[in-house]
Coordinates of C-alpha atoms in Angstrom, one line a residue:
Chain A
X296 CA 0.0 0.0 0.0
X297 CA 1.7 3.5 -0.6
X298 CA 1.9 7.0 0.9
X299 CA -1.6 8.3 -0.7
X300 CA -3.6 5.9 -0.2
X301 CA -3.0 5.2 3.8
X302 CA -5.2 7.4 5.6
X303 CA -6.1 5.7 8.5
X304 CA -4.5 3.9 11.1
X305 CA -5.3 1.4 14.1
X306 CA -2.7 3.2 16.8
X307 CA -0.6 5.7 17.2
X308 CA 2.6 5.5 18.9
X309 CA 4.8 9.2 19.0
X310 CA 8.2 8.2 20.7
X311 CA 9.8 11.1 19.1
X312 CA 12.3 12.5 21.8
X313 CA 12.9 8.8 22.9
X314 CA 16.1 7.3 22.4
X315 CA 17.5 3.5 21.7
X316 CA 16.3 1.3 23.2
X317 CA 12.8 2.5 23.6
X318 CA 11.4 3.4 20.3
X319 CA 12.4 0.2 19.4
X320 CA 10.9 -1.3 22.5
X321 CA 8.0 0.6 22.6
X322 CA 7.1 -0.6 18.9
X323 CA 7.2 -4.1 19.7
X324 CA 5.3 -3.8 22.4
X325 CA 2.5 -1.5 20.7
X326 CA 2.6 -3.9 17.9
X327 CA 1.8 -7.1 20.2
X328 CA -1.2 -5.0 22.1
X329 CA -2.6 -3.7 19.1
X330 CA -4.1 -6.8 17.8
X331 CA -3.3 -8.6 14.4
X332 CA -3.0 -7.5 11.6
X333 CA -4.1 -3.9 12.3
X334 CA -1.9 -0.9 11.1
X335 CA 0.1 0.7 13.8
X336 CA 1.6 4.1 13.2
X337 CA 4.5 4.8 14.9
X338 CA 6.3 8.6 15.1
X339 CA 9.9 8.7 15.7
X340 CA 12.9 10.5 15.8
X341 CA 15.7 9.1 17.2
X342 CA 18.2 8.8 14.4
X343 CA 19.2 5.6 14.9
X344 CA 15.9 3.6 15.6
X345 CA 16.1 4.5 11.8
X346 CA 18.2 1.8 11.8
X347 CA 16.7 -0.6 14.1
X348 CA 13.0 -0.2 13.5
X349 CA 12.6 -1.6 10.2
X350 CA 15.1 -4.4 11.3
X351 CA 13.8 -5.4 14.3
X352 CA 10.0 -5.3 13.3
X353 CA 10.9 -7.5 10.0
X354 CA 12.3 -10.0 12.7
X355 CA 9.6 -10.4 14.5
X356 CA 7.5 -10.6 11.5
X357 CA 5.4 -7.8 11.7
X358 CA 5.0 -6.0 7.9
X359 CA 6.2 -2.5 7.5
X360 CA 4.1 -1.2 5.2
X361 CA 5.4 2.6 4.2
X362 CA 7.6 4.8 5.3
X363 CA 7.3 9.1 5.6
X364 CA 10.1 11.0 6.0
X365 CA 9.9 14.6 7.3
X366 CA 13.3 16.1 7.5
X367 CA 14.6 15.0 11.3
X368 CA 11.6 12.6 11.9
X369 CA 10.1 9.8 9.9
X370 CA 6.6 7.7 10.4
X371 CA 6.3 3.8 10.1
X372 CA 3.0 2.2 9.0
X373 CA 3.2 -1.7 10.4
X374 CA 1.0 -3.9 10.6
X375 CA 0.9 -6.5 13.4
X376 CA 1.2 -10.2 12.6
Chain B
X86 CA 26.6 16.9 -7.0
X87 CA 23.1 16.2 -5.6
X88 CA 23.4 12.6 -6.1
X89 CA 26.8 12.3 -5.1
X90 CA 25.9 14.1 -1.8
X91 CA 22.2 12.3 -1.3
X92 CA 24.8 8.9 -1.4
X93 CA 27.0 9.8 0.8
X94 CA 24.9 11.8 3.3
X95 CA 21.2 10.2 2.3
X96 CA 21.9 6.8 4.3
X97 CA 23.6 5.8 6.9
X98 CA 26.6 4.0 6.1
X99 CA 27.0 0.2 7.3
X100 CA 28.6 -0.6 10.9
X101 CA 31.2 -3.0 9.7
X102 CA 32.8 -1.0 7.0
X103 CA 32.4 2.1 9.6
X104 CA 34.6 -0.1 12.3
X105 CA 37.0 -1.3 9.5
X106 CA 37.8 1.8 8.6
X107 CA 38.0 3.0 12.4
X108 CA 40.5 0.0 13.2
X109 CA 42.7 0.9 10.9
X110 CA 42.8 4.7 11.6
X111 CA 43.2 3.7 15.3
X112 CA 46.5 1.4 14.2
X113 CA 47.7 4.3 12.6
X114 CA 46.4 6.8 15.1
X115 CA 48.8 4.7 17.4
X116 CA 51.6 4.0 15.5
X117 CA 52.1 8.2 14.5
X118 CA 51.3 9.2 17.8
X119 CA 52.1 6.3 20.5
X120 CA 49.1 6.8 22.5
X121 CA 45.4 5.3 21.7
X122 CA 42.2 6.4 20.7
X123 CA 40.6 7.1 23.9
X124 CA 38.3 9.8 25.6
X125 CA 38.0 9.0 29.5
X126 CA 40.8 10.2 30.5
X127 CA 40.8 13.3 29.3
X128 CA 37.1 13.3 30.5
X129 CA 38.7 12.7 34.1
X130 CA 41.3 16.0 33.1
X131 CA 38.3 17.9 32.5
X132 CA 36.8 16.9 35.8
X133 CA 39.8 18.3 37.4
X134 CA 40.2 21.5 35.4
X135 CA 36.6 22.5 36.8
X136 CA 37.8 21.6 40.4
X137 CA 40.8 24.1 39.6
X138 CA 38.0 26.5 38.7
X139 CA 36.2 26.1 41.6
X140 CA 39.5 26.6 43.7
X141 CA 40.1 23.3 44.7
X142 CA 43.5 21.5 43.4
X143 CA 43.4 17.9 42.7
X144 CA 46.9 17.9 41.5
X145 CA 48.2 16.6 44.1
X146 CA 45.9 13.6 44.3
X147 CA 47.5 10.3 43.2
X148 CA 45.4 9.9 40.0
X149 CA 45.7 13.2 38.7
X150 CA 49.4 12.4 39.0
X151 CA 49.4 9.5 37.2
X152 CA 47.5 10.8 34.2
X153 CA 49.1 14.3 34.3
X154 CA 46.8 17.2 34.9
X155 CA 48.5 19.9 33.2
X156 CA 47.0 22.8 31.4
X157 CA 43.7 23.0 29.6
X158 CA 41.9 20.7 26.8
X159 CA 43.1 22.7 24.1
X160 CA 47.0 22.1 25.4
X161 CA 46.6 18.3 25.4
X162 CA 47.2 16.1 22.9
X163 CA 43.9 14.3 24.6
X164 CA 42.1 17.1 24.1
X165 CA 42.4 18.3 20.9
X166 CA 41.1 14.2 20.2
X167 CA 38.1 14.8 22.0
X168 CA 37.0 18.0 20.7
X169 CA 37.8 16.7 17.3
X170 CA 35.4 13.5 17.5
X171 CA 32.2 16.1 19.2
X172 CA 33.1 18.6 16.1
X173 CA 33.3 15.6 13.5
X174 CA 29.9 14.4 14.7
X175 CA 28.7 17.5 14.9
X176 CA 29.6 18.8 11.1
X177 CA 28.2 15.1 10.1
X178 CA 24.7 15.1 11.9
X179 CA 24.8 18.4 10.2
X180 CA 26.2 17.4 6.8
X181 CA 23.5 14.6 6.5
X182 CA 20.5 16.8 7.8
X183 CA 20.1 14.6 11.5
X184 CA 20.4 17.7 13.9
X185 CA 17.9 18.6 15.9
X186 CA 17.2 19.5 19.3
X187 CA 15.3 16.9 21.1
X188 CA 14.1 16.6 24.9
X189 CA 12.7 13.6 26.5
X190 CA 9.2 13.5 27.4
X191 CA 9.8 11.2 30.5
X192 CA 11.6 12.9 32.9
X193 CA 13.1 10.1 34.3
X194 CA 15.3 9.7 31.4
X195 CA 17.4 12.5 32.6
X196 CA 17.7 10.9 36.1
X197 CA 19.0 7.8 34.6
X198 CA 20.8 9.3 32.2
X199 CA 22.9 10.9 35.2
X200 CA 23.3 8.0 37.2
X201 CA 23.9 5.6 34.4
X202 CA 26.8 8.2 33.5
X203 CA 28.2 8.4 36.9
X204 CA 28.3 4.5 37.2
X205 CA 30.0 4.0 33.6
X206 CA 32.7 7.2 34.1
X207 CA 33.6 5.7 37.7
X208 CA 33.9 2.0 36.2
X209 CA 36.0 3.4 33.4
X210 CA 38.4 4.7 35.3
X211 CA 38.5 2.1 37.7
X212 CA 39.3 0.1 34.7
X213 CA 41.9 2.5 33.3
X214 CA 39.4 2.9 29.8
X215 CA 36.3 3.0 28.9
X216 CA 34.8 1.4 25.4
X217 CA 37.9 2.4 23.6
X218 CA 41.1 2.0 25.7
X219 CA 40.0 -1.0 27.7
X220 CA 37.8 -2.5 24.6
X221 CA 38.2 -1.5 20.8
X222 CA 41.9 0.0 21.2
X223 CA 42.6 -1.9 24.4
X224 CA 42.4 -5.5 23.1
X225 CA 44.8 -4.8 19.8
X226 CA 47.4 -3.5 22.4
X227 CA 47.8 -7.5 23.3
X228 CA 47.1 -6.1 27.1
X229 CA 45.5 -8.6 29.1
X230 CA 43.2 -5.8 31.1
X231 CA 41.3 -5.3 27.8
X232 CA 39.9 -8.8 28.9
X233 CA 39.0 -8.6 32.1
X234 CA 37.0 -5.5 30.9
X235 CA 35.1 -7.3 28.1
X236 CA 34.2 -10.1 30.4
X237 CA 32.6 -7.2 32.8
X238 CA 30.8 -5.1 30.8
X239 CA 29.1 -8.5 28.9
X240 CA 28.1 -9.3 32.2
X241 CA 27.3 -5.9 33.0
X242 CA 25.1 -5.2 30.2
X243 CA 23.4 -8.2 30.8
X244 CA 22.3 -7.2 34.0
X245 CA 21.7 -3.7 32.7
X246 CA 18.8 -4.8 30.3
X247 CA 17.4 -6.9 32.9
X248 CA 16.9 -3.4 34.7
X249 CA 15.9 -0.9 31.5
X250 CA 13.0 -3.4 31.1
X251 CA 11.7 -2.8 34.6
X252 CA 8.6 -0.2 34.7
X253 CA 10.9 2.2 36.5
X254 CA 13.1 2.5 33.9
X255 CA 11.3 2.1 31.1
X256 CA 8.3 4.4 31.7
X257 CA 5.3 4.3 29.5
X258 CA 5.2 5.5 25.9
X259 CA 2.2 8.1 24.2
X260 CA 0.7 5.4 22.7
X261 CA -3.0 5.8 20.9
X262 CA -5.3 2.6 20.4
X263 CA -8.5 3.1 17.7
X264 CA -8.7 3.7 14.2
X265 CA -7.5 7.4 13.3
X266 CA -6.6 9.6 10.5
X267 CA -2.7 9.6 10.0
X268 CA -0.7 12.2 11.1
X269 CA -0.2 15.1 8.5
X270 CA 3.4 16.4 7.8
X271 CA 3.8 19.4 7.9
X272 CA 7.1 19.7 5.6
X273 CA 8.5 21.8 8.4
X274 CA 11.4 19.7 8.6
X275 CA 12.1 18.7 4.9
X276 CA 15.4 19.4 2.9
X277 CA 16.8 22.2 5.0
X278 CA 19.6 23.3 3.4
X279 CA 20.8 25.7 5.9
X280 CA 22.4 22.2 8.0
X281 CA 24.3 21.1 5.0
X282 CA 25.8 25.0 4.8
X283 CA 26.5 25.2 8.9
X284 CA 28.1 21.9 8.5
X285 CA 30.9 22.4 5.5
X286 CA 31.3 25.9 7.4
X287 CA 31.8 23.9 10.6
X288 CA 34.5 21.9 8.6
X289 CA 36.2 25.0 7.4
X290 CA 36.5 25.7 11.1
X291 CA 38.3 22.6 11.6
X292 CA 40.4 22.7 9.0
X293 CA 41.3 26.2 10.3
X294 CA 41.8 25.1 13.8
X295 CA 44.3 22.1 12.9
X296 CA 46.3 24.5 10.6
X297 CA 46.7 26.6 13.4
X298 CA 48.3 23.9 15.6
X299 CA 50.6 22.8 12.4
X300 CA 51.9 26.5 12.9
X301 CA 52.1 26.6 16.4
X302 CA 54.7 23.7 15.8
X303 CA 52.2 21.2 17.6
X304 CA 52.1 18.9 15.5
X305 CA 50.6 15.8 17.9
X306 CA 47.8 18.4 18.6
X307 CA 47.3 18.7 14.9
X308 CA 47.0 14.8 14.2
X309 CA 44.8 14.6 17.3
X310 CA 42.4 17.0 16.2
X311 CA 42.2 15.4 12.6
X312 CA 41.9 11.8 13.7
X313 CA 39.3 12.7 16.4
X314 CA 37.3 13.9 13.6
X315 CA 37.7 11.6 11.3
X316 CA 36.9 9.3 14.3
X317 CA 33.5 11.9 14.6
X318 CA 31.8 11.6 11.6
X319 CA 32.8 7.8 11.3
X320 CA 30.6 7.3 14.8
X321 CA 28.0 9.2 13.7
X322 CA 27.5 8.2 10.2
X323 CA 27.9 4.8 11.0
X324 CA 25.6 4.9 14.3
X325 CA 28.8 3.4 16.4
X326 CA 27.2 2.7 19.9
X327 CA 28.9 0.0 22.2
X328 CA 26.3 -0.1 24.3
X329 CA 23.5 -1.0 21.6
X330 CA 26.5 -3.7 20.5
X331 CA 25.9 -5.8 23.7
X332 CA 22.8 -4.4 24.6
X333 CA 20.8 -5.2 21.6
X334 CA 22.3 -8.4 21.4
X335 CA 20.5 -9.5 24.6
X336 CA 17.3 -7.3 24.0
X337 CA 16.8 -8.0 20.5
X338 CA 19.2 -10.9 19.9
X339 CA 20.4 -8.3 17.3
X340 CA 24.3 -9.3 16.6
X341 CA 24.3 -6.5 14.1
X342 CA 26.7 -4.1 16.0
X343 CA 28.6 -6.4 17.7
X344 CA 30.0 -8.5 15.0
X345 CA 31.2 -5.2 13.4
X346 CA 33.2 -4.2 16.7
X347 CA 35.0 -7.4 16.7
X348 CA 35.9 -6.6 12.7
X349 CA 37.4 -3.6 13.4
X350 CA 38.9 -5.0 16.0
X351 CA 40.3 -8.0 14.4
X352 CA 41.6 -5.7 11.8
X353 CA 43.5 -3.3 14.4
X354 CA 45.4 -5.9 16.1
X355 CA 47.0 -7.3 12.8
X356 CA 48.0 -2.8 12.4
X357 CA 49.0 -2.5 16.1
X358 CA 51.2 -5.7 15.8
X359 CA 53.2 -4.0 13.2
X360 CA 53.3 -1.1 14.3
X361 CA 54.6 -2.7 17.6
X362 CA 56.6 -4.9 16.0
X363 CA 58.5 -1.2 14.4
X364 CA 59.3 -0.2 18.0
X365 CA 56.5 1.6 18.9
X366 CA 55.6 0.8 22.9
X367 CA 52.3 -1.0 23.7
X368 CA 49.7 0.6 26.3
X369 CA 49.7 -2.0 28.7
X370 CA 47.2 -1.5 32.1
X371 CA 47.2 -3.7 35.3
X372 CA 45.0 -6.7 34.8
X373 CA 43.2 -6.1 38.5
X374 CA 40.0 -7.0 40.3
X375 CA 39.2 -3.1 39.9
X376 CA 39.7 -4.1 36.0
X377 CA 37.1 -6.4 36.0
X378 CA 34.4 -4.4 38.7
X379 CA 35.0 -1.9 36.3
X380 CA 33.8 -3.3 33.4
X381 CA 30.7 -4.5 35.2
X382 CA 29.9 -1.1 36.7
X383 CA 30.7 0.4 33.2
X384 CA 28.3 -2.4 31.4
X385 CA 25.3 -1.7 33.7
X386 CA 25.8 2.0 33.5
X387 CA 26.0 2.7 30.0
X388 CA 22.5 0.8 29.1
X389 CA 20.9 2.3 32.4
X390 CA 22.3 5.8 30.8
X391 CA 21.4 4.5 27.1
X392 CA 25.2 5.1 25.8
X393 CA 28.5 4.6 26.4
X394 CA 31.1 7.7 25.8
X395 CA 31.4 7.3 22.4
X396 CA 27.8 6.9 21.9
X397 CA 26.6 10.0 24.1
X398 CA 29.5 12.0 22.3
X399 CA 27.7 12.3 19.1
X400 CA 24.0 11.8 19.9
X401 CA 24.6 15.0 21.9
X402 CA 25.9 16.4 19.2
X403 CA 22.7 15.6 16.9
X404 CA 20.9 17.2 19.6
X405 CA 19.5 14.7 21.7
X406 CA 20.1 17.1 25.0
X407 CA 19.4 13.8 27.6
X408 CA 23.1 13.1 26.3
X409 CA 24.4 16.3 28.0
X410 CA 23.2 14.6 31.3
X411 CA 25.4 11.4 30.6
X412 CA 28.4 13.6 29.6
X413 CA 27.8 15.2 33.1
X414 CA 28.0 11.8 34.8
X415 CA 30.8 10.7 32.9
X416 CA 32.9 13.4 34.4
X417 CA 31.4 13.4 37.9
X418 CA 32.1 9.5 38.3
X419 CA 36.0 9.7 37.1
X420 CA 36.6 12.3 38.8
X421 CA 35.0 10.7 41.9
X422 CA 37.3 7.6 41.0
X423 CA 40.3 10.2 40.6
X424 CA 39.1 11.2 44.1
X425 CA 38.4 7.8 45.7
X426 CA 41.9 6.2 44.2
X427 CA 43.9 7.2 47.5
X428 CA 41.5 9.2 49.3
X429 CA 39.4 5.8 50.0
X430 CA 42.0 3.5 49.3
X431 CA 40.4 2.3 46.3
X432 CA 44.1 1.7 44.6
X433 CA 45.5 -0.2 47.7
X434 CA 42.7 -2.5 47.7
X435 CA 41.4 -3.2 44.4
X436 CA 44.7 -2.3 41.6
X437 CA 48.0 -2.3 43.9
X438 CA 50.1 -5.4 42.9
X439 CA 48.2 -6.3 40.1
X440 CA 50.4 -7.3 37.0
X441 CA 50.2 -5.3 33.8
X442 CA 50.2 -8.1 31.6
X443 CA 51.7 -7.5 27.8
X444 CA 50.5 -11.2 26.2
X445 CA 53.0 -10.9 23.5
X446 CA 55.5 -11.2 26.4
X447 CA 54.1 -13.4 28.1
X448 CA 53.0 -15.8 25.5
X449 CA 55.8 -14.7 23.1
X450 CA 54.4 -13.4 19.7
X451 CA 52.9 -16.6 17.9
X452 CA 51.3 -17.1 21.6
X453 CA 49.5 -13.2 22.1
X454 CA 48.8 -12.8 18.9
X455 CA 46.8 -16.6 18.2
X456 CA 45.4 -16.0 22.0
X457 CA 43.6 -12.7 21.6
X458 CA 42.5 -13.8 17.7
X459 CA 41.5 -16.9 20.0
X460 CA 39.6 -14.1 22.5
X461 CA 37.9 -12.7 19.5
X462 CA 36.7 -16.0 18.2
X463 CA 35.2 -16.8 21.5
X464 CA 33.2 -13.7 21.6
X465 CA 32.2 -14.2 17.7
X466 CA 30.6 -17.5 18.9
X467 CA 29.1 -15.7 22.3
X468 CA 27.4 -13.5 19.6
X469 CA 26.2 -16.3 16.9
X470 CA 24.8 -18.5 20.3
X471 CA 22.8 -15.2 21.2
X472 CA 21.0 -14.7 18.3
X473 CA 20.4 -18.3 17.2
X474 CA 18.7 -18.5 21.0
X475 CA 16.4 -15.4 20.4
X476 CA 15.4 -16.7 17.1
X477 CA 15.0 -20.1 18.7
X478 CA 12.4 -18.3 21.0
X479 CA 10.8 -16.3 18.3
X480 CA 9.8 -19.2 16.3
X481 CA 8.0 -21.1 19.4
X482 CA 6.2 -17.5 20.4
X483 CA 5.0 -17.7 16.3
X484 CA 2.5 -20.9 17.0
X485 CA -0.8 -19.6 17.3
X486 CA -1.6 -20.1 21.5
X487 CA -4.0 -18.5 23.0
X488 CA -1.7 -17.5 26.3
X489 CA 0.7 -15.4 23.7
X490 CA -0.2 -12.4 24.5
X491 CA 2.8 -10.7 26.1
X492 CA 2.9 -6.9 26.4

């Protein structure tokens, strides 16, 4: 699914000002109390939970759907396995 | 132009080549200069040049004696390294459009951030190094202290991510369940160019500063200040944090990190054994109980703080202010070590007598060099074990069970 046509989402999860480990933390644990397969949104922007977001959710096999990027801070769309 | 600077700036670039290229500018780093890439101790100076401002005058105190307090950062050859890795990261976050000033929400995260510091400055100094002297540029110095560390701060970040998971660490995110419209951008922060011009100004600074040195006749100062930058924008481009090595290997079973820190340091040894091997003289520590407590204090600390001193070094310096806090403790805790060391007999009863063990005397050359490769291995395995276990327990969590639910 792209950018344009994802304009609603399940959760919302703003860690921005967080730093490692807890955006990634957070995100796993938002992802596992959100339900399956519903679309979290996560806000972030600790530079390098660019890094280990995408990563780590992938692991667990969650699906990242799109990614936003706003200068400093960039949004994940996930949805929960 | 665009693209070539979008490649180089757009991405961050990959740990292991980062950590290469940092082992073998720390082999060189030594062999030009004799001493290593390392920041603590001229953390601990800086603890001791405030003291001097305050009126008090730790230069009579045993440690302060044995690391020579003399002068300010900008006459030490120490200094000019650590100013040149917070400028490097700087002109990078800059250079690749990743500054920005950023508070915590949870005000907790200061408090730990302080007391995580404290613990890891005073365990570093206990240890004689911190991530770098007593880990990445320790080990390749064949000195057996670099060992004892390791085995402390694994075992010390172990225990420290069994704490950072605990509600009192952690805190609670801002986290929003029900179906909602996605957050708009705003564009505010897209493509500001005026980053990528403070940062190539902030270079031209640099460049400046180093030149100035070369004409002063200070040479060593000059190096210092253009290795610790080049050391800079390697940490901050490549995302170097120690602490998310070990940490995220037992959080996330993520080896990621930690298998590039044993590349570069793999690489380094083979540069500091030539180097070494040209007549250039190792930096050898005691190997000492206060070696290993150390590394443990310095292993829970830095994931309690969330970063060890390179890692605070440039996340401070893309903004992230809770850093400042963790620099603070850094420099409280040595200097409390400096303080400690023969005011509370720390020395006599945890360092004095202790051997400083040079392996490639010890065990000859074929012996040091096969033993710490040996070292390395071990930890390589330590690593694969790790992450084959989490996986392991991934897998079982994946069958559908209706008890899964873990939050």
């Amino acid at each position: 699914m792209g950018d344009a046509a994802r304009v609603w989402a399940d959760g919302r999860l703003d860690v921005r000002g967080e730093s490692c480990p807890y955006p990634e933390l957070y995100t796993l644990e938002a992802l596992d109390a959100i339900g399956s397969g519903k679309v979290l949104e996560v806000i972030t922007d600790c530079p390098q939970s660019f890094i280990r977001i995408p990563e780590s959710v992938r692991v667990h096999g969650h699906a990242l759907l799109s990614e936003r990027r706003d200068g400093t801070t960039r949004v994940y769309y996930i949805r929960a396995r | 132009m665009k693209r070539w600077y979008d490649r180089v700036f757009g991405e961050f670039w990959g740990a292991t080549p980062v950590l290469v290229v940092a082992g073998v500018f720390a082999s060189f780093y030594f062999g030009l200069t004799g001493t290593l890439w390392a920041v603590t101790g001229e953390f601990t100076r800086w603890g001791g040049n405030v003291l001097q401002l305050v009126g008090v005058d730790p230069t009579r105190w045993a440690y302060f004696q044995a690391i020579h307090l003399k002068g300010g950062p900008l006459q030490r050859t120490d200094g000019w390294l650590v100013l040149g890795m917070l400028w490097g990261s700087l002109c990078a976050a800059l250079l690749g459009g990743h500054f920005k000033i950023r508070t915590p929400r949870q005000k907790r995260r200061w408090l730990w951030s302080f007391i995580g510091g404290l613990m890891a400055g005073f365990g570093t100094r206990l240890a004689m190094g911190c991530n770098l002297a007593a880990f990445f540029t320790g080990l390749p110095q064949f000195s057996l202290h670099a060992w004892l560390f390791i085995a402390g701060t694994v075992l010390g970040t172990y225990i420290g991510v069994r704490l950072a998971v605990l509600p009192a660490f952690k805190g609670k995110p801002r986290l929003e369940i029900g179906l909602r419209r996605v957050q708009s951008l705003d564009g505010s922060g897209t493509a500001r160019p005026w980053q990528m011009y403070a940062g190539l100004a902030g270079v031209l600074v640099w460049v400046v500063c180093v030149g100035w040195t070369m004409r002063d006749h200070r040479p060593l100062m000059g190096l210092a200040a253009l290795f610790g930058a080049a050391f800079g924008v390697l940490i901050q481009r490549g995302q170097i944090c120690f602490t998310s090595g070990l940490r995220d290997l037992w959080l996330f079973g993520n080896g990621r990190m930690a298998k590039a820190i044993l590349a570069g340091m793999a690489i380094q040894c083979v540069g500091t054994a030539v180097f070494i091997d040209r007549g250039v003289q190792p930096v050898i520590h005691w190997a000492s109980l206060g070696t290993l407590i150390g590394g443990l204090m310095f292993g829970v600390g830095i994931v309690i703080a969330g970063g060890c001193e390179t890692g605070w070094m440039y996340r401070l310096m893309e903004g992230q202010l809770q850093f400042a806090a963790v620099g603070v403790g850094n420099i409280t805790g040595a200097t409390l070590l400096a303080y400690g060391w023969d005011h509370w007999g720390l020395y006599r009863a945890l360092v004095q007598g202790a051997p400083e063990v040079n392996l490639l005397h010890t065990l000859g050359w074929t012996g040091g060099i096969l033993a710490t490769f040996g070292f390395l291995g071990l930890l390589y395995v330590l690593v694969l074990w790790r992450e084959g276990a989490y996986r392991r327990r991934l897998a079982l969590r994946r069958l559908p069970s209706a008890g899964d639910v873990s939050a």
